[in-house]
Coordinates of C-alpha atoms in Angstrom, one line a residue:
X1 CA 129.6 0.8 149.4
X2 CA 132.2 -1.4 147.6
X3 CA 132.4 -4.0 150.3
X4 CA 128.8 -4.0 151.4
X5 CA 129.9 -3.4 155.1
X6 CA 128.0 -0.5 156.8
X7 CA 130.2 2.2 158.3
X8 CA 127.8 3.3 161.1
X9 CA 127.7 2.3 164.6
X10 CA 130.4 0.7 166.9
X11 CA 131.1 -1.8 164.2
X12 CA 131.8 0.6 161.4
X13 CA 135.5 -0.5 160.8
X14 CA 135.6 -2.8 157.7
X15 CA 138.9 -4.3 159.0
X16 CA 138.1 -5.0 162.7
X17 CA 134.4 -5.9 161.9
X18 CA 132.9 -7.5 165.0
X19 CA 136.3 -7.9 166.7
X20 CA 136.5 -4.3 167.7
X21 CA 136.4 -2.7 171.2
X22 CA 134.0 0.2 170.4
X23 CA 131.4 1.2 172.8
X24 CA 128.5 3.7 173.1
X25 CA 128.9 6.7 175.3
X26 CA 126.1 7.2 177.9
X27 CA 125.7 10.9 177.7
X28 CA 127.0 11.7 174.3
X29 CA 125.0 8.9 172.7
X30 CA 127.5 8.1 170.0
X31 CA 130.0 5.4 169.4
X32 CA 133.5 5.8 170.7
X33 CA 136.8 4.1 169.9
X34 CA 138.5 5.4 173.0
X35 CA 141.2 3.0 174.3
X36 CA 140.8 0.6 171.3
X37 CA 144.4 0.9 170.1
X38 CA 146.5 -0.4 172.9
X39 CA 145.8 -3.9 171.5
X40 CA 147.8 -2.9 168.4
X41 CA 150.9 -2.3 170.4
X42 CA 153.8 -4.8 171.0
X43 CA 153.1 -7.2 173.7
X44 CA 155.8 -5.8 176.2
X45 CA 154.8 -2.1 175.6
X46 CA 154.4 0.0 178.7
X47 CA 151.1 1.5 177.6
X48 CA 149.3 -1.9 177.9
X49 CA 149.9 -1.9 181.7
X50 CA 149.0 1.8 182.1
X51 CA 145.9 1.9 184.3
X52 CA 145.6 5.6 185.0
X53 CA 145.9 7.5 181.6
X54 CA 143.5 5.4 179.6
X55 CA 140.4 3.6 180.9
X56 CA 140.1 3.4 184.6
X57 CA 141.9 0.3 186.1
X58 CA 142.0 -1.5 182.7
X59 CA 145.2 -3.5 181.5
X60 CA 145.2 -4.6 177.9
X61 CA 146.3 -8.1 177.0
X62 CA 144.4 -8.6 173.8
X63 CA 145.9 -9.1 170.4
X64 CA 144.9 -7.0 167.4
X65 CA 141.9 -8.2 165.5
X66 CA 142.6 -11.0 163.0
X67 CA 142.6 -10.2 159.4
X68 CA 140.0 -12.5 157.9
X69 CA 140.9 -14.4 154.7
X70 CA 138.7 -13.9 151.6
X71 CA 137.3 -17.3 152.0
X72 CA 136.2 -16.6 155.7
X73 CA 134.4 -13.4 154.5
X74 CA 132.8 -15.3 151.7
X75 CA 131.3 -17.7 154.2
X76 CA 129.7 -14.6 155.8
X77 CA 128.3 -12.9 152.7
X78 CA 127.4 -15.9 150.6
X79 CA 123.8 -16.1 151.9
X80 CA 123.2 -12.4 152.0
X81 CA 120.9 -10.8 149.3
X82 CA 122.6 -8.7 146.6
X83 CA 120.4 -5.7 147.6
X84 CA 118.1 -4.5 150.4
X85 CA 115.4 -2.0 150.6
X86 CA 116.1 1.2 152.4
X87 CA 115.0 1.6 156.0
X88 CA 115.8 0.1 159.3
X89 CA 113.0 -2.5 159.2
X90 CA 114.5 -4.0 156.1
X91 CA 118.0 -4.5 157.5
X92 CA 119.4 -8.0 157.6
X93 CA 118.9 -9.7 161.0
X94 CA 121.6 -9.0 163.5
X95 CA 122.8 -5.7 161.8
X96 CA 124.6 -3.5 164.4
X97 CA 124.7 -6.4 166.9
X98 CA 126.7 -9.2 165.3
X99 CA 127.6 -7.7 161.9
X100 CA 127.3 -4.6 159.7
X101 CA 126.5 -6.3 156.5
X102 CA 124.1 -4.3 154.4
X103 CA 124.2 -6.5 151.2
X104 CA 126.3 -8.9 149.1
X105 CA 128.3 -6.8 146.8
X106 CA 127.9 -7.7 143.1
X107 CA 131.6 -7.7 142.9
X108 CA 131.6 -11.1 144.6
X109 CA 130.2 -12.5 141.3
X110 CA 133.5 -11.8 139.6
X111 CA 135.7 -15.0 139.6
X112 CA 138.7 -13.4 141.1
X113 CA 137.1 -11.3 143.8
X114 CA 137.4 -14.1 146.4
X115 CA 141.2 -13.8 146.0
X116 CA 141.5 -10.1 146.5
X117 CA 143.3 -9.1 149.6
X118 CA 141.8 -5.6 149.5
X119 CA 138.1 -5.6 148.7
X120 CA 137.3 -2.1 149.8
X121 CA 139.2 1.3 150.0
X122 CA 139.3 3.7 153.0
X123 CA 139.3 7.2 151.5
X124 CA 142.3 9.0 152.9
X125 CA 140.9 12.4 151.8
X126 CA 137.7 12.2 153.9
X127 CA 139.6 10.6 156.8
X128 CA 142.1 13.3 157.0
X129 CA 139.6 16.0 156.6
X130 CA 137.3 14.6 159.4
X131 CA 140.4 14.0 161.6
X132 CA 141.5 17.6 161.1
X133 CA 138.0 19.0 161.8
X134 CA 137.8 17.2 165.1
X135 CA 141.3 18.3 166.1
X136 CA 140.9 21.9 165.0
X137 CA 137.4 22.4 166.4
X138 CA 138.4 20.9 169.7
X139 CA 141.8 22.7 170.1
X140 CA 140.2 26.1 169.0
X141 CA 137.3 25.4 171.2
X142 CA 134.7 26.2 168.5
X143 CA 131.3 26.3 170.1
X144 CA 128.8 23.7 168.8
X145 CA 131.6 21.8 167.0
X146 CA 134.1 20.9 169.7
X147 CA 134.4 17.4 171.0
X148 CA 135.1 18.6 174.5
X149 CA 131.6 19.7 175.4
X150 CA 129.7 19.1 178.7
X151 CA 128.4 15.7 177.7
X152 CA 132.0 14.6 176.8
X153 CA 133.2 15.7 180.3
X154 CA 130.4 13.7 181.9
X155 CA 131.4 10.6 180.0
X156 CA 135.0 11.2 180.8
X157 CA 134.1 11.0 184.6
X158 CA 133.0 7.5 184.0
X159 CA 135.8 6.2 181.8
X160 CA 138.8 8.2 182.7
X161 CA 140.8 9.2 185.8
X162 CA 141.2 13.0 185.1
X163 CA 139.9 14.8 188.1
X164 CA 141.2 18.1 187.0
X165 CA 138.9 18.1 183.9
X166 CA 135.7 17.0 185.6
X167 CA 132.7 19.4 185.9
X168 CA 132.5 21.2 189.1
X169 CA 129.1 22.3 190.6
X170 CA 128.6 26.0 191.4
X171 CA 126.5 27.5 194.2
X172 CA 123.9 28.7 191.6
X173 CA 123.3 25.1 190.5
X174 CA 125.3 25.3 187.2
X175 CA 128.3 23.4 186.3
X176 CA 131.8 24.8 185.8
X177 CA 133.8 23.3 182.9
X178 CA 137.5 23.7 183.7
X179 CA 139.8 24.7 180.8
X180 CA 141.6 21.8 179.3
X181 CA 145.3 21.8 178.5
X182 CA 144.6 20.9 174.9
X183 CA 142.4 24.0 174.1
X184 CA 143.6 27.6 173.2
X185 CA 142.5 30.7 174.9
X186 CA 140.4 33.2 173.0
X187 CA 143.4 35.4 172.4
X188 CA 145.5 32.5 171.2
X189 CA 142.9 31.4 168.7
X190 CA 142.6 35.0 167.4
X191 CA 146.4 35.1 167.1
X192 CA 146.2 31.8 164.9
X193 CA 143.7 33.5 162.6
X194 CA 145.8 36.6 162.3
X195 CA 148.7 34.6 161.4
X196 CA 146.8 32.6 158.8
X197 CA 145.3 35.9 157.4
X198 CA 148.8 37.2 156.7
X199 CA 150.1 33.8 155.3
X200 CA 151.1 33.6 151.6
X201 CA 151.4 30.4 149.8
X202 CA 153.3 29.6 146.5
X203 CA 151.1 29.9 143.5
X204 CA 149.4 26.4 142.8
X205 CA 150.3 25.0 146.2
X206 CA 146.9 25.8 148.0
X207 CA 143.9 28.0 147.8
X208 CA 143.8 31.4 149.4
X209 CA 143.5 30.3 153.1
X210 CA 143.4 33.8 154.4
X211 CA 139.8 34.1 153.2
X212 CA 138.8 31.4 155.7
X213 CA 140.2 33.2 158.8
X214 CA 138.3 35.7 160.9
X215 CA 140.7 37.3 163.3
X216 CA 137.8 39.1 165.1
X217 CA 136.1 36.0 166.2
X218 CA 139.1 33.6 166.1
X219 CA 137.2 31.1 163.9
X220 CA 137.8 29.5 160.4
X221 CA 135.0 29.0 157.9
X222 CA 134.6 27.6 154.4
X223 CA 137.6 25.3 154.4
X224 CA 137.5 22.8 151.6
X225 CA 139.1 19.2 151.7
X226 CA 142.4 20.4 150.3
X227 CA 142.6 23.3 152.7
X228 CA 142.3 20.9 155.5
X229 CA 144.9 18.6 153.8
X230 CA 147.5 21.6 153.7
X231 CA 146.7 22.7 157.2
X232 CA 146.9 19.2 158.7
X233 CA 150.1 18.3 157.1
X234 CA 152.1 21.6 157.0
X235 CA 150.6 24.2 159.2
X236 CA 149.1 22.4 162.2
X237 CA 152.4 22.1 164.3
X238 CA 153.1 25.8 163.7
X239 CA 149.5 27.1 164.4
X240 CA 149.3 25.1 167.6
X241 CA 152.8 25.8 168.8
X242 CA 151.6 27.4 172.1
X243 CA 150.1 24.1 173.3
X244 CA 151.9 22.1 176.1
X245 CA 154.6 19.7 174.9
X246 CA 152.7 16.6 175.8
X247 CA 149.8 17.9 173.7
X248 CA 151.8 19.3 170.8
X249 CA 154.0 16.3 170.2
X250 CA 151.3 13.8 169.3
X251 CA 149.6 16.3 167.2
X252 CA 152.9 16.9 165.3
X253 CA 153.3 13.1 165.0
X254 CA 149.9 12.6 163.4
X255 CA 150.5 15.5 161.1
X256 CA 153.8 13.7 160.0
X257 CA 151.9 10.5 159.6
X258 CA 149.4 11.9 157.1
X259 CA 152.3 13.6 155.4
X260 CA 154.1 10.3 155.0
X261 CA 151.1 8.1 154.1
X262 CA 150.2 10.7 151.4
X263 CA 153.7 10.6 149.7
X264 CA 153.8 10.0 146.0
X265 CA 156.2 7.2 146.5
X266 CA 156.2 4.7 149.3
X267 CA 158.8 2.2 150.4
X268 CA 158.0 -1.0 152.1
X269 CA 160.2 -0.4 155.1
X270 CA 158.6 3.0 155.6
X271 CA 155.1 1.5 155.5
X272 CA 156.0 -1.0 158.1
X273 CA 157.4 1.8 160.4
X274 CA 154.1 3.9 159.8
X275 CA 152.0 0.8 160.7
X276 CA 154.0 0.4 163.9
X277 CA 154.0 4.2 164.9
X278 CA 150.3 5.0 164.2
X279 CA 149.1 2.9 167.1
X280 CA 151.5 4.6 169.5
X281 CA 150.4 8.0 168.2
X282 CA 146.8 7.3 168.8
X283 CA 147.5 6.1 172.3
X284 CA 149.3 9.3 173.0
X285 CA 146.2 11.2 171.7
X286 CA 144.0 9.1 174.0
X287 CA 146.0 10.2 177.0
X288 CA 145.1 13.9 176.1
X289 CA 141.6 14.1 174.6
X290 CA 138.3 12.8 176.0
X291 CA 136.6 9.6 174.9
X292 CA 134.0 11.7 173.0
X293 CA 136.8 12.8 170.7
X294 CA 137.4 9.3 169.3
X295 CA 134.8 8.4 166.6
X296 CA 135.5 6.2 163.7
X297 CA 137.6 8.7 161.9
X298 CA 140.2 8.7 164.7
X299 CA 140.3 4.8 164.5
X300 CA 140.6 4.3 160.8
X301 CA 144.1 5.6 160.4
X302 CA 145.4 2.6 162.3
X303 CA 144.6 0.6 159.1
X304 CA 145.8 3.2 156.4
X305 CA 149.4 1.8 156.3
X306 CA 148.2 -1.8 155.8
X307 CA 146.0 -0.7 152.9
X308 CA 148.8 1.3 151.5
X309 CA 150.9 -1.9 151.6
X310 CA 148.4 -3.7 149.6
X311 CA 147.0 -1.0 147.3
X312 CA 150.0 1.3 146.8
X313 CA 150.2 5.1 147.2
X314 CA 147.0 6.8 148.2
X315 CA 146.9 9.3 145.3
X316 CA 145.7 6.5 143.1
X317 CA 142.9 5.6 145.5
X318 CA 141.6 8.7 147.2
X319 CA 138.7 11.0 146.1
X320 CA 140.4 14.2 145.1
X321 CA 140.4 13.6 141.3
X322 CA 136.9 12.3 141.3
X323 CA 135.5 15.1 143.5
X324 CA 137.3 17.7 141.2
X325 CA 135.9 16.1 138.1
X326 CA 132.3 15.9 139.5
X327 CA 132.6 19.6 140.6
X328 CA 133.5 20.6 137.1
X329 CA 130.8 18.6 135.6
X330 CA 128.1 20.0 137.8
X331 CA 129.2 23.6 137.2
X332 CA 129.1 22.9 133.4
X333 CA 125.3 22.3 133.4
X334 CA 123.6 25.2 131.7
X335 CA 120.4 23.4 130.7
X336 CA 119.0 21.6 133.6
X337 CA 116.5 19.8 131.3
X338 CA 119.5 18.2 129.5
X339 CA 122.0 17.6 132.3
X340 CA 123.9 14.8 130.5
X341 CA 124.1 16.6 127.3
X342 CA 125.5 19.8 128.9
X343 CA 128.1 17.8 130.7
X344 CA 129.1 15.8 127.5
X345 CA 129.3 19.0 125.4
X346 CA 131.4 20.8 128.0
X347 CA 133.7 17.8 128.5
X348 CA 134.3 17.5 124.6
X349 CA 135.1 21.2 124.4
X350 CA 137.5 21.0 127.2
X351 CA 139.3 18.0 125.8
X352 CA 139.5 19.6 122.3
X353 CA 141.0 22.8 123.8
X354 CA 143.5 21.0 125.9
X355 CA 144.6 19.0 122.8
X356 CA 145.0 22.0 120.6
X357 CA 146.9 24.0 123.3
X358 CA 149.9 21.6 122.8
X359 CA 150.3 22.8 119.3
X360 CA 149.1 26.5 119.6
X361 CA 150.7 27.3 122.9
X362 CA 153.1 29.9 121.4
X363 CA 150.2 31.8 119.8
X364 CA 148.1 32.1 123.0
X365 CA 147.2 35.9 123.5
X366 CA 146.2 35.4 127.2
X367 CA 149.2 33.7 129.0
X368 CA 148.6 32.4 132.5
X369 CA 149.2 34.7 135.3
X370 CA 150.2 33.5 138.8
X371 CA 148.9 34.8 142.0
X372 CA 152.1 35.2 144.0
X373 CA 154.8 35.9 141.4
X374 CA 158.5 35.6 142.3
X375 CA 160.8 38.1 140.9
X376 CA 164.2 36.7 140.0
X377 CA 166.7 39.5 139.6
X378 CA 169.8 39.3 137.7
X379 CA 172.5 38.8 140.3
X380 CA 176.3 39.2 140.0
X381 CA 178.4 36.2 139.3
X382 CA 180.4 36.9 142.4
X383 CA 177.3 36.7 144.6
X384 CA 177.4 33.8 147.1
X385 CA 175.3 30.9 146.2
X386 CA 173.1 31.2 149.4
X387 CA 172.0 34.6 148.1
X388 CA 171.3 33.5 144.7
X389 CA 168.0 31.6 145.4
X390 CA 164.8 33.2 144.0
X391 CA 162.4 34.6 146.5
X392 CA 160.2 37.4 147.3
X393 CA 159.4 39.3 150.6
X394 CA 156.5 38.0 152.7
X395 CA 154.3 40.0 155.0
X396 CA 154.4 43.7 155.7
X397 CA 157.6 45.6 155.5
X398 CA 159.2 46.2 158.8
X399 CA 162.7 47.3 160.3
X400 CA 164.3 45.1 162.9
X401 CA 167.8 45.8 164.4
X402 CA 169.6 42.4 165.1
X403 CA 171.3 41.9 168.5
X404 CA 174.9 40.7 168.5
X405 CA 173.7 37.1 169.2
X406 CA 171.2 37.2 166.3
X407 CA 173.9 38.7 164.1
X408 CA 176.3 35.9 165.0
X409 CA 173.7 33.2 164.3
X410 CA 172.9 34.7 160.9
X411 CA 176.6 34.9 160.0
X412 CA 177.2 31.2 160.9
X413 CA 174.0 30.3 159.0
X414 CA 175.3 32.0 155.8
X415 CA 178.7 30.3 156.2
X416 CA 177.5 26.7 156.6
X417 CA 175.0 27.0 153.8
X418 CA 177.3 28.3 151.2
X419 CA 178.6 25.8 148.7
X420 CA 181.9 27.9 148.4
X421 CA 182.6 27.2 152.1
X422 CA 181.7 23.5 152.2
X423 CA 185.3 22.4 151.7
X424 CA 186.5 24.6 154.6
X425 CA 183.7 23.4 156.9
X426 CA 184.8 19.7 156.2
X427 CA 188.4 20.8 156.9
X428 CA 187.4 22.3 160.2
X429 CA 185.5 19.2 161.3
X430 CA 188.5 16.9 160.5
X431 CA 190.8 19.2 162.3
X432 CA 188.6 19.4 165.3
X433 CA 188.3 15.5 165.3
X434 CA 192.0 15.0 165.2
X435 CA 192.7 17.4 168.0
X436 CA 190.0 16.4 170.4
X437 CA 189.0 12.8 169.3
X438 CA 185.3 13.6 169.1
X439 CA 183.0 14.9 166.3
X440 CA 182.2 18.6 166.2
X441 CA 178.7 19.7 167.2
X442 CA 176.5 22.5 166.1
X443 CA 177.4 24.4 169.2
X444 CA 181.2 24.0 168.4
X445 CA 180.7 25.2 164.9
X446 CA 178.6 28.1 166.0
X447 CA 181.2 29.2 168.4
X448 CA 184.6 28.4 166.8
X449 CA 184.1 28.0 163.0
X450 CA 183.7 31.7 162.0
X451 CA 187.1 32.8 163.8
X452 CA 188.8 29.6 162.3
X453 CA 187.4 30.4 158.8
X454 CA 188.7 34.0 158.9
X455 CA 192.2 32.8 160.0
X456 CA 192.2 30.1 157.4
X457 CA 191.4 32.5 154.6
X458 CA 194.0 34.9 155.7
X459 CA 196.7 32.3 155.1
X460 CA 195.4 31.5 151.6
X461 CA 194.3 34.9 150.2
X462 CA 195.5 38.5 151.0
X463 CA 193.4 40.3 153.4
X464 CA 191.1 42.1 151.0
X465 CA 187.9 43.9 152.3
X466 CA 185.7 41.1 150.9
X467 CA 187.5 38.4 152.9
X468 CA 187.5 40.5 155.9
X469 CA 183.7 41.0 155.5
X470 CA 183.2 37.2 155.5

């Protein structure tokens, strides 16, 4: 809406514009950006020469689409009308074929608009949510929402060389859809829902995700944008841990990409790495999922790092604060005949209450209660630092007897995470390096450090029961 470039069809990307490689699927009938990201890779990357895992018998030699200068775009929009009537018959000539311009934005009347490098904003909130919905519904094989349906398999036969996933005819005339490696079984989907049902988050971190899980059917329902945000960036690698490695790795990488791009502070060198890595991640996903999976929302992340470089961190540009404000405003309407008056009165009351709370907070009779409180018990000053962190039990109470191997691993974990033991661990590493000439590894520390630490303490302190316990 800000740029005047339409977001529908195979030219829906406001960065690539007419220089994209999108195409329309024959059976699915929708635009696909499958195999449109190898052109963003370095010239010598092996994926460019791969002719089996992407489109059939296709090598990519193209360069990324050029980023047009503001003056080049002004030449395109200068003759366009400022507004058009709704309806396909009123669209500008050539819409969807040579361009996707719907109007000339009134912002072009501003004297500085021609010099702006970023004249639109890709909303990371909706891109992340739609990307997550496609991944989750496809992996969980949600009927009616998955991108791996019969039409997608038929389109895949034309564009890809994946014989194991092609539809197979049955004697009764029907078609058998083989199970894909990127989908979970019914039992695995129900296990994910049971895990999410018992999951407890810190207060204020997210909403109650357990209300969305249905362990009986293996489905999630009623997830909001922020729920998808939390699941995509924090829980997705854990929930889909049973997938094969070549499927789980790119899903983990795209989860990490969204976590990095949504960071509150961004460094230029980190943005450059994200811009280089996202094309590789999308190419890895293209080797797993069918062409019908890749709509515009799977393409737009390739431009998010560049927009972050120009516009700064995404929390100043995404829709979360505005959606929240509009939701509060809509819920404040009591008189539908006076919508604006209800919103203004509620907003004034809320601002006044918030201002007064700074001065009368100590007199409040209803203090805020938290959903998942953490009880911090008074601990002895002789307690080790690793046991002094606040916490609370999670899940149902159960009894588990540790094996000797588990006990040894727990013992080493406590030792290497104690501040009190840090100087002895450094001394052990130095001694090991002087004796062997190589640095100690985690396996060496796990096998040799506990006995060395016990002998070291016996030479410094008398063998009291506390030291023998360590």
